[in-house]
Amino acid sequence: MDKFYHSVRLDADKCKGCINCIKRCPTQAIRVRNGKAVITKEFCIDCGECIRICPHHAKLATYDDMDVLGQYEYKVALPAPSLYGQFNHLDDINIVLTALKRLGFDDVFEVSGAAEIVSQLSRAYVKSHKGKWPIISTACPTIVRLIRVRFPNLLEHLLPILAPVDLAAQLAGKKAMEETGLPREKIGIVFLSPCPAKVTARYSPLGISKSEIDAVLAIKEVYPKLLPLMKEVSDCAEELSIAGKIGISWGSSGGEASGLLTDSYLAADGIENVIRVLEDLEDQKFGDLEFIELNACNGGCVGGVLTVENPFVAKVKIKQLRKYMPVACVRLGTKVPRNAYWDTSVQYEPVFKLGESVKESIEMGARVEEILARLPGLDCGSCGAPTCRALAEDVVRGIAREKDCIHIFREYIHRISDEISKLDQE
Ligand code: SF4
Ligand code: SF4
């Protein structure tokens, strides 16, 4: 399995080399070379910011299409709670779930149901691990990837409990085998995802050795197919929902933390805010906070690039939907699965280091500073790197030249032409 597999890709034919994305990428993973964007796969954390910002739709997320259902005898849909925030005037989640069955699924298993079990386990874990406070949530795969490459000192704070979607996949697979008698390989567990990071997590999971999810569809692809089916079933929806307020609240920022039933938490969303919080956490600015919930997208999962609704509107819709729901899951009860914890640890990936050894890194760092002193410090992006420092690092790594800077290049041309005219005069 490729530990740097990514759902986020470039469509080179559409890329105009406009440099919008290089400025937006939180890990400086993108360069424009020869007029086209290039993603350094070791740096990318699948946040989807470049998809959001690209005016030419040249950045895209890869995921499965509906045809994947044909590969399985029995198909189970795992709807993310953010799916419910996409629909206008939805007052009963069972309408969405019944429509999913009409769409071609044999059963549905709500991720929000599993989320309530994760909330229950997290409450116990946080209380019994005071030495690791604040515990950092791990439901957003982009956050785990970011910490893995940029904040190694914070790895020990990660909550080692399965993300709700992984627990849902495990429980749904088991339930389907028990109910149908089919072997696991004939059952397709299909997640309806709000973001590319969760597609990446299916193929290259962190914290667990293998994902139980068989395929991932994008919410934005399923949404238009669901609308007419929801109309058809609005008067005859089956009772399929297994979650309460706590579970569906995970769909937007602050929902996971509120399920911990403590006031000692911080919830931040949006990748730039998240980075600020992690930097402050490294500087030990948070005293005795018990828990930190972080979501890479604005508004939480409702802000994922594979959704259709404005994240703030979707958040309000989820809030309204919650109003008449029970507090917690009514169907799963207190059954706690044995495999609800990570089975592998997340290791630091020092992808940003300059040299192979400390000595080499120090020497290369000194060369970066020398080059940086010669660059104009405008961070204009014309060289294809997001900042002058990033260009200096690329030069030291041997993947760019100082003359890629148009200002340095212009000075160079002036110098040459001065020398030529001097020679000419002589
Ligand atoms: S934003 Fe990036 S990917 Fe999109 S056209 Fe500009 S350089 Fe290419
Ligand atoms: S997905 Fe995020 S980290 Fe990856 S290249 Fe795009 S902006 Fe950068």
Short mmCIF file of C-alpha atoms and ligand atoms in Angstrom, two decimals:
data_model
loop_
_atom_site.label_atom_id
_atom_site.label_comp_id
_atom_site.label_asym_id
_atom_site.label_seq_id
_atom_site.Cartn_x
_atom_site.Cartn_y
_atom_site.Cartn_z
CA MET A 1 0.00 0.00 0.00
CA ASP A 2 1.35 3.45 -0.97
CA LYS A 3 1.69 5.44 2.25
CA PHE A 4 1.48 8.62 0.18
CA TYR A 5 -1.57 7.60 -1.90
CA HIS A 6 -3.79 10.61 -2.66
CA SER A 7 -7.32 11.15 -3.86
CA VAL A 8 -6.46 14.73 -4.89
CA ARG A 9 -4.99 14.83 -8.41
CA LEU A 10 -4.18 17.26 -11.20
CA ASP A 11 -5.82 17.29 -14.61
CA ALA A 12 -2.78 18.66 -16.48
CA ASP A 13 -4.80 19.45 -19.63
CA LYS A 14 -6.95 21.91 -17.68
CA CYS A 15 -4.12 23.51 -15.69
CA LYS A 16 -3.19 27.00 -16.91
CA GLY A 17 -0.30 27.45 -14.50
CA CYS A 18 -2.05 30.44 -12.90
CA ILE A 19 -0.36 29.81 -9.47
CA ASN A 20 -3.58 30.30 -7.46
CA CYS A 21 -3.23 26.89 -5.85
CA ILE A 22 0.41 27.19 -4.79
CA LYS A 23 -0.50 30.08 -2.52
CA ARG A 24 -3.42 28.23 -0.93
CA CYS A 25 -1.81 24.87 -0.15
CA PRO A 26 -1.22 24.66 3.63
CA THR A 27 1.79 22.37 3.30
CA GLN A 28 3.36 24.11 0.29
CA ALA A 29 2.99 20.86 -1.66
CA ILE A 30 2.42 22.49 -5.06
CA ARG A 31 4.86 24.03 -7.53
CA VAL A 32 4.21 25.28 -11.02
CA ARG A 33 6.87 23.94 -13.38
CA ASN A 34 6.84 24.40 -17.15
CA GLY A 35 3.44 26.04 -16.93
CA LYS A 36 1.73 23.21 -15.04
CA ALA A 37 1.07 22.54 -11.36
CA VAL A 38 2.92 19.62 -9.80
CA ILE A 39 1.94 18.10 -6.40
CA THR A 40 4.71 16.76 -4.18
CA LYS A 41 2.92 13.69 -2.91
CA GLU A 42 4.95 13.41 0.31
CA PHE A 43 3.76 16.90 1.38
CA CYS A 44 0.08 16.65 0.37
CA ILE A 45 -2.45 16.00 3.16
CA ASP A 46 -5.55 15.81 0.91
CA CYS A 47 -7.18 18.86 2.44
CA GLY A 48 -8.86 19.75 -0.87
CA GLU A 49 -8.00 23.46 -0.63
CA CYS A 50 -6.49 23.41 -4.13
CA ILE A 51 -9.71 21.90 -5.53
CA ARG A 52 -11.66 24.72 -3.89
CA ILE A 53 -9.41 27.48 -5.20
CA CYS A 54 -8.55 26.37 -8.76
CA PRO A 55 -10.51 28.60 -11.17
CA HIS A 56 -9.96 26.15 -14.05
CA HIS A 57 -11.16 22.98 -12.27
CA ALA A 58 -7.79 21.40 -12.88
CA LYS A 59 -7.58 19.89 -9.40
CA LEU A 60 -9.94 17.02 -8.73
CA ALA A 61 -10.69 14.27 -6.27
CA THR A 62 -10.82 10.66 -7.40
CA TYR A 63 -13.50 8.34 -6.01
CA ASP A 64 -15.63 5.41 -7.15
CA ASP A 65 -18.72 5.66 -9.34
CA MET A 66 -22.11 4.01 -8.94
CA ASP A 67 -21.08 1.11 -11.21
CA VAL A 68 -19.04 -0.21 -8.30
CA LEU A 69 -22.29 -1.52 -6.79
CA GLY A 70 -22.41 -4.11 -9.57
CA GLN A 71 -19.36 -5.83 -8.08
CA TYR A 72 -21.20 -6.99 -4.96
CA GLU A 73 -24.12 -9.28 -4.20
CA TYR A 74 -25.19 -7.26 -1.16
CA LYS A 75 -24.52 -3.54 -0.83
CA VAL A 76 -24.60 -1.43 2.32
CA ALA A 77 -24.50 2.38 2.20
CA LEU A 78 -22.69 4.26 4.96
CA PRO A 79 -24.07 7.83 4.82
CA ALA A 80 -21.89 10.46 6.53
CA PRO A 81 -23.90 12.72 8.88
CA SER A 82 -22.95 15.69 6.67
CA LEU A 83 -25.19 14.17 3.94
CA TYR A 84 -28.30 15.16 5.93
CA GLY A 85 -27.29 18.83 5.84
CA GLN A 86 -27.52 18.91 2.03
CA PHE A 87 -31.32 18.75 1.72
CA ASN A 88 -33.92 21.50 2.08
CA HIS A 89 -36.82 20.96 4.49
CA LEU A 90 -35.68 17.51 5.55
CA ASP A 91 -37.47 16.57 8.77
CA ASP A 92 -36.92 12.82 8.81
CA ILE A 93 -33.58 11.11 8.17
CA ASN A 94 -35.47 7.90 7.30
CA ILE A 95 -36.49 9.54 4.00
CA VAL A 96 -32.81 9.80 2.96
CA LEU A 97 -32.05 6.29 4.17
CA THR A 98 -35.06 4.73 2.39
CA ALA A 99 -34.14 6.63 -0.80
CA LEU A 100 -30.65 5.13 -0.58
CA LYS A 101 -32.22 1.68 -0.63
CA ARG A 102 -34.23 2.63 -3.73
CA LEU A 103 -30.98 3.81 -5.31
CA GLY A 104 -29.60 0.28 -5.27
CA PHE A 105 -28.36 -0.42 -1.76
CA ASP A 106 -29.70 -3.44 0.14
CA ASP A 107 -29.18 -1.84 3.52
CA VAL A 108 -27.91 1.35 5.16
CA PHE A 109 -25.80 1.81 8.24
CA GLU A 110 -25.52 5.35 9.53
CA VAL A 111 -22.03 6.59 10.32
CA SER A 112 -23.68 8.75 12.98
CA GLY A 113 -24.73 5.56 14.81
CA ALA A 114 -21.09 4.48 15.03
CA ALA A 115 -20.17 8.05 15.98
CA GLU A 116 -22.23 7.70 19.15
CA ILE A 117 -20.22 4.64 20.15
CA VAL A 118 -17.00 6.56 19.40
CA SER A 119 -18.27 9.41 21.61
CA GLN A 120 -18.95 6.92 24.39
CA LEU A 121 -15.45 5.37 24.08
CA SER A 122 -13.79 8.78 23.77
CA ARG A 123 -15.39 9.99 27.02
CA ALA A 124 -13.85 7.06 28.86
CA TYR A 125 -10.47 7.42 27.10
CA VAL A 126 -10.17 11.15 27.80
CA LYS A 127 -11.02 10.72 31.48
CA SER A 128 -8.50 7.93 31.96
CA HIS A 129 -5.59 9.58 30.08
CA LYS A 130 -5.11 12.85 31.94
CA GLY A 131 -1.35 12.68 31.28
CA LYS A 132 -2.01 13.04 27.55
CA TRP A 133 -4.37 16.01 27.74
CA PRO A 134 -5.37 17.62 25.54
CA ILE A 135 -6.40 14.61 23.50
CA ILE A 136 -6.67 15.51 19.79
CA SER A 137 -9.55 14.12 17.73
CA THR A 138 -8.62 11.82 14.85
CA ALA A 139 -11.87 11.65 12.89
CA CYS A 140 -10.58 14.05 10.21
CA PRO A 141 -7.87 12.18 8.25
CA THR A 142 -6.33 15.44 7.01
CA ILE A 143 -5.58 16.45 10.60
CA VAL A 144 -3.85 13.14 11.33
CA ARG A 145 -1.80 13.52 8.13
CA LEU A 146 -0.90 17.09 8.99
CA ILE A 147 0.29 16.12 12.47
CA ARG A 148 2.21 13.15 11.02
CA VAL A 149 4.31 15.41 8.78
CA ARG A 150 4.47 18.72 10.68
CA PHE A 151 3.83 18.26 14.40
CA PRO A 152 5.65 15.11 15.58
CA ASN A 153 5.59 16.29 19.21
CA LEU A 154 1.81 16.09 19.17
CA LEU A 155 1.50 12.51 17.92
CA GLU A 156 1.14 11.17 21.46
CA HIS A 157 -1.98 13.32 21.94
CA LEU A 158 -3.91 11.63 19.11
CA LEU A 159 -7.07 9.78 20.12
CA PRO A 160 -6.37 6.13 19.18
CA ILE A 161 -10.00 5.23 18.52
CA LEU A 162 -11.42 4.37 15.08
CA ALA A 163 -13.01 7.20 13.16
CA PRO A 164 -16.82 6.72 13.08
CA VAL A 165 -16.74 5.74 9.41
CA ASP A 166 -14.25 2.92 10.05
CA LEU A 167 -16.23 1.63 13.00
CA ALA A 168 -19.44 1.86 10.96
CA ALA A 169 -17.80 -0.15 8.14
CA GLN A 170 -16.71 -2.83 10.59
CA LEU A 171 -20.16 -3.10 12.22
CA ALA A 172 -22.02 -2.95 8.90
CA GLY A 173 -19.87 -5.74 7.42
CA LYS A 174 -20.49 -7.97 10.43
CA LYS A 175 -24.24 -7.27 10.42
CA ALA A 176 -24.52 -7.97 6.68
CA MET A 177 -22.67 -11.30 7.00
CA GLU A 178 -24.91 -12.37 9.90
CA GLU A 179 -28.11 -11.38 8.11
CA THR A 180 -27.29 -12.75 4.65
CA GLY A 181 -24.89 -15.63 5.34
CA LEU A 182 -22.73 -14.27 2.50
CA PRO A 183 -18.92 -14.21 2.76
CA ARG A 184 -17.44 -10.77 3.38
CA GLU A 185 -16.03 -10.44 -0.18
CA LYS A 186 -19.54 -10.59 -1.68
CA ILE A 187 -20.66 -7.67 0.48
CA GLY A 188 -19.87 -4.10 -0.57
CA ILE A 189 -19.57 -1.52 2.21
CA VAL A 190 -19.85 1.83 0.44
CA PHE A 191 -19.17 5.15 2.15
CA LEU A 192 -20.83 8.37 0.94
CA SER A 193 -18.07 10.87 1.56
CA PRO A 194 -18.01 14.65 1.98
CA CYS A 195 -14.26 14.96 1.23
CA PRO A 196 -11.27 13.50 -0.64
CA ALA A 197 -9.34 12.89 2.60
CA LYS A 198 -11.76 10.10 3.47
CA VAL A 199 -11.22 8.55 0.04
CA THR A 200 -7.49 8.61 0.72
CA ALA A 201 -8.05 7.09 4.17
CA ARG A 202 -9.81 4.11 2.57
CA TYR A 203 -6.76 3.27 0.42
CA SER A 204 -4.04 4.44 2.78
CA PRO A 205 -5.42 4.39 6.33
CA LEU A 206 -3.54 5.73 9.34
CA GLY A 207 -3.90 4.08 12.76
CA ILE A 208 -5.53 0.96 11.33
CA SER A 209 -3.83 -1.64 9.18
CA LYS A 210 -6.78 -2.13 6.80
CA SER A 211 -9.95 -0.26 6.05
CA GLU A 212 -13.21 -2.24 6.00
CA ILE A 213 -14.67 0.20 3.45
CA ASP A 214 -14.90 -1.31 -0.05
CA ALA A 215 -15.74 1.79 -2.07
CA VAL A 216 -16.28 5.53 -1.63
CA LEU A 217 -18.83 7.62 -3.50
CA ALA A 218 -18.92 11.43 -3.39
CA ILE A 219 -21.95 13.04 -1.74
CA LYS A 220 -22.16 15.49 -4.66
CA GLU A 221 -22.61 12.59 -7.12
CA VAL A 222 -25.23 10.77 -5.03
CA TYR A 223 -27.19 13.92 -4.12
CA PRO A 224 -28.94 14.56 -7.48
CA LYS A 225 -29.87 10.88 -7.77
CA LEU A 226 -31.38 10.89 -4.29
CA LEU A 227 -33.64 13.94 -4.72
CA PRO A 228 -36.36 12.33 -6.90
CA LEU A 229 -36.23 9.11 -4.87
CA MET A 230 -36.73 11.07 -1.64
CA LYS A 231 -39.93 12.54 -3.11
CA GLU A 232 -41.15 9.05 -3.96
CA VAL A 233 -40.62 7.69 -0.45
CA SER A 234 -41.56 10.73 1.62
CA ASP A 235 -44.84 9.09 2.73
CA CYS A 236 -43.60 5.56 3.14
CA ALA A 237 -40.10 5.84 4.65
CA GLU A 238 -38.86 2.80 6.56
CA GLU A 239 -37.64 3.11 10.15
CA LEU A 240 -33.92 2.75 9.44
CA SER A 241 -32.25 5.48 11.48
CA ILE A 242 -30.09 4.34 14.38
CA ALA A 243 -28.64 7.63 15.63
CA GLY A 244 -29.64 10.51 17.85
CA LYS A 245 -28.47 14.09 18.38
CA ILE A 246 -24.96 13.15 19.46
CA GLY A 247 -24.33 11.11 16.31
CA ILE A 248 -25.56 13.51 13.66
CA SER A 249 -23.86 16.46 15.37
CA TRP A 250 -20.53 15.00 14.20
CA GLY A 251 -21.39 16.34 10.74
CA SER A 252 -20.37 19.87 11.68
CA SER A 253 -17.67 21.52 13.72
CA GLY A 254 -18.03 21.23 17.50
CA GLY A 255 -20.32 18.19 17.25
CA GLU A 256 -17.72 15.62 18.22
CA ALA A 257 -16.54 17.67 21.21
CA SER A 258 -20.07 18.29 22.47
CA GLY A 259 -20.61 14.51 22.58
CA LEU A 260 -17.86 14.29 25.23
CA LEU A 261 -20.12 16.03 27.75
CA THR A 262 -17.34 18.28 29.06
CA ASP A 263 -16.79 22.03 28.78
CA SER A 264 -13.03 21.64 28.75
CA TYR A 265 -12.59 21.51 25.00
CA LEU A 266 -11.66 23.60 22.01
CA ALA A 267 -13.09 23.07 18.51
CA ALA A 268 -11.40 24.66 15.49
CA ASP A 269 -12.21 24.33 11.82
CA GLY A 270 -10.61 25.55 8.59
CA ILE A 271 -7.07 24.42 7.85
CA GLU A 272 -5.40 27.76 8.65
CA ASN A 273 -7.12 27.96 12.06
CA VAL A 274 -6.19 24.36 12.73
CA ILE A 275 -2.51 25.05 12.01
CA ARG A 276 -2.59 28.04 14.37
CA VAL A 277 -4.11 25.88 17.12
CA LEU A 278 -1.51 23.15 16.61
CA GLU A 279 1.33 25.69 16.72
CA ASP A 280 -0.07 27.12 19.96
CA LEU A 281 -0.47 23.63 21.33
CA GLU A 282 3.20 22.92 20.58
CA ASP A 283 3.99 26.09 22.53
CA GLN A 284 1.92 24.68 25.41
CA LYS A 285 -0.57 27.53 25.44
CA PHE A 286 -3.63 25.46 26.33
CA GLY A 287 -3.26 24.69 30.02
CA ASP A 288 -5.56 21.94 31.19
CA LEU A 289 -7.86 21.49 28.20
CA GLU A 290 -9.14 17.92 28.01
CA PHE A 291 -9.93 17.69 24.30
CA ILE A 292 -9.26 19.44 21.00
CA GLU A 293 -11.53 18.82 18.04
CA LEU A 294 -10.02 19.82 14.71
CA ASN A 295 -11.61 19.79 11.27
CA ALA A 296 -9.67 20.76 8.15
CA CYS A 297 -12.74 22.13 6.37
CA ASN A 298 -14.62 25.28 7.30
CA GLY A 299 -17.67 24.30 9.32
CA GLY A 300 -16.46 20.70 9.75
CA CYS A 301 -17.40 17.81 7.42
CA VAL A 302 -20.29 19.83 5.95
CA GLY A 303 -17.55 22.01 4.40
CA GLY A 304 -15.93 19.14 2.46
CA VAL A 305 -15.32 19.76 -1.25
CA LEU A 306 -17.45 16.76 -2.23
CA THR A 307 -20.64 18.25 -0.76
CA VAL A 308 -23.12 20.54 -2.55
CA GLU A 309 -24.54 22.87 0.12
CA ASN A 310 -22.92 25.97 1.61
CA PRO A 311 -21.32 24.63 4.83
CA PHE A 312 -22.92 27.25 7.05
CA VAL A 313 -26.38 26.56 5.65
CA ALA A 314 -25.78 22.81 5.98
CA LYS A 315 -24.78 23.33 9.62
CA VAL A 316 -28.06 25.12 10.34
CA LYS A 317 -30.02 22.36 8.59
CA ILE A 318 -28.37 19.71 10.77
CA LYS A 319 -29.14 21.79 13.83
CA GLN A 320 -32.83 21.99 12.89
CA LEU A 321 -32.97 18.28 12.12
CA ARG A 322 -31.56 17.48 15.55
CA LYS A 323 -34.31 19.34 17.39
CA TYR A 324 -36.75 16.46 17.75
CA MET A 325 -34.27 13.60 17.91
CA PRO A 326 -33.37 11.54 20.98
CA VAL A 327 -30.05 12.45 22.61
CA ALA A 328 -28.15 9.28 21.72
CA CYS A 329 -28.47 6.11 19.69
CA VAL A 330 -31.58 4.12 20.39
CA ARG A 331 -30.80 0.98 18.41
CA LEU A 332 -27.14 0.18 19.05
CA GLY A 333 -27.56 0.41 22.81
CA THR A 334 -24.37 -0.08 24.77
CA LYS A 335 -22.81 -2.84 22.64
CA VAL A 336 -19.15 -1.81 22.42
CA PRO A 337 -17.18 -3.55 19.68
CA ARG A 338 -13.82 -5.07 20.61
CA ASN A 339 -11.93 -3.70 17.60
CA ALA A 340 -12.81 -0.07 18.10
CA TYR A 341 -9.21 1.05 18.76
CA TRP A 342 -6.25 1.72 16.44
CA ASP A 343 -4.13 -1.32 15.77
CA THR A 344 -1.04 0.54 14.50
CA SER A 345 0.62 3.71 15.70
CA VAL A 346 1.01 6.79 13.52
CA GLN A 347 4.70 7.50 12.91
CA TYR A 348 6.36 10.82 12.18
CA GLU A 349 7.16 11.30 8.48
CA PRO A 350 9.96 13.88 8.27
CA VAL A 351 9.11 14.86 4.70
CA PHE A 352 10.13 18.51 5.13
CA LYS A 353 13.63 17.82 6.39
CA LEU A 354 16.38 19.11 4.09
CA GLY A 355 19.21 16.62 4.65
CA GLU A 356 19.65 12.97 5.53
CA SER A 357 21.45 13.77 8.81
CA VAL A 358 21.28 16.60 11.35
CA LYS A 359 24.68 17.87 10.13
CA GLU A 360 23.58 17.85 6.50
CA SER A 361 20.26 19.54 7.39
CA ILE A 362 22.12 22.32 9.25
CA GLU A 363 24.45 22.88 6.30
CA MET A 364 21.59 22.91 3.83
CA GLY A 365 19.62 25.24 6.13
CA ALA A 366 22.56 27.68 6.07
CA ARG A 367 22.56 27.57 2.24
CA VAL A 368 18.81 28.26 2.23
CA GLU A 369 19.43 31.43 4.31
CA GLU A 370 22.22 32.55 1.92
CA ILE A 371 20.00 32.12 -1.14
CA LEU A 372 17.06 33.72 0.64
CA ALA A 373 19.16 36.82 1.32
CA ARG A 374 19.65 37.23 -2.45
CA LEU A 375 15.95 36.76 -3.31
CA PRO A 376 13.66 39.84 -3.28
CA GLY A 377 11.37 38.59 -0.47
CA LEU A 378 8.20 39.45 -2.41
CA ASP A 379 6.70 35.94 -2.23
CA CYS A 380 5.12 36.72 -5.60
CA GLY A 381 4.90 33.09 -6.75
CA SER A 382 6.14 33.88 -10.30
CA CYS A 383 8.91 31.31 -9.92
CA GLY A 384 6.28 28.59 -9.36
CA ALA A 385 7.03 28.24 -5.62
CA PRO A 386 4.64 29.76 -3.04
CA THR A 387 7.28 31.83 -1.21
CA CYS A 388 10.89 32.95 -1.66
CA ARG A 389 11.87 30.60 1.17
CA ALA A 390 10.20 27.68 -0.61
CA LEU A 391 12.19 28.51 -3.77
CA ALA A 392 15.42 28.72 -1.75
CA GLU A 393 14.68 25.28 -0.27
CA ASP A 394 13.92 23.88 -3.72
CA VAL A 395 17.25 25.23 -5.00
CA VAL A 396 19.09 23.57 -2.12
CA ARG A 397 17.20 20.33 -2.75
CA GLY A 398 18.33 20.54 -6.39
CA ILE A 399 14.85 20.78 -7.92
CA ALA A 400 14.89 24.47 -8.89
CA ARG A 401 17.39 27.18 -9.90
CA GLU A 402 17.89 30.59 -8.38
CA LYS A 403 17.26 32.06 -11.83
CA ASP A 404 13.68 30.68 -11.70
CA CYS A 405 13.08 33.90 -9.75
CA ILE A 406 12.06 36.40 -12.44
CA HIS A 407 13.69 39.25 -10.48
CA ILE A 408 17.03 37.45 -10.27
CA PHE A 409 16.68 36.45 -13.91
CA ARG A 410 15.97 40.06 -14.93
CA GLU A 411 19.07 41.27 -13.07
CA TYR A 412 21.06 38.53 -14.77
CA ILE A 413 19.83 39.58 -18.22
CA HIS A 414 20.64 43.24 -17.45
CA ARG A 415 24.12 42.27 -16.32
CA ILE A 416 24.76 40.21 -19.45
CA SER A 417 23.47 42.94 -21.76
CA ASP A 418 25.63 45.53 -19.93
CA GLU A 419 28.66 43.30 -20.40
CA ILE A 420 27.87 42.76 -24.07
CA SER A 421 27.49 46.50 -24.74
CA LYS A 422 30.75 47.14 -22.82
CA LEU A 423 32.54 44.56 -24.98
CA ASP A 424 30.96 46.09 -28.06
CA GLN A 425 32.28 49.56 -27.13
CA GLU A 426 35.75 48.21 -26.43
S1 SF4 B 1 -4.92 26.94 -9.63
FE1 SF4 B 1 -3.18 25.52 -9.81
S2 SF4 B 1 -4.05 23.69 -10.81
FE2 SF4 B 1 -5.51 25.37 -11.13
S3 SF4 B 1 -4.92 26.20 -13.15
FE3 SF4 B 1 -3.87 27.45 -11.56
S4 SF4 B 1 -1.85 26.44 -11.37
FE4 SF4 B 1 -3.18 24.98 -12.43
S1 SF4 B 2 -4.97 18.74 -1.30
FE1 SF4 B 2 -4.28 20.32 0.15
S2 SF4 B 2 -2.23 19.63 0.75
FE2 SF4 B 2 -2.75 18.50 -1.13
S3 SF4 B 2 -1.88 19.75 -2.81
FE3 SF4 B 2 -4.05 20.38 -2.54
S4 SF4 B 2 -3.95 22.13 -1.14
FE4 SF4 B 2 -1.98 21.06 -0.97
#
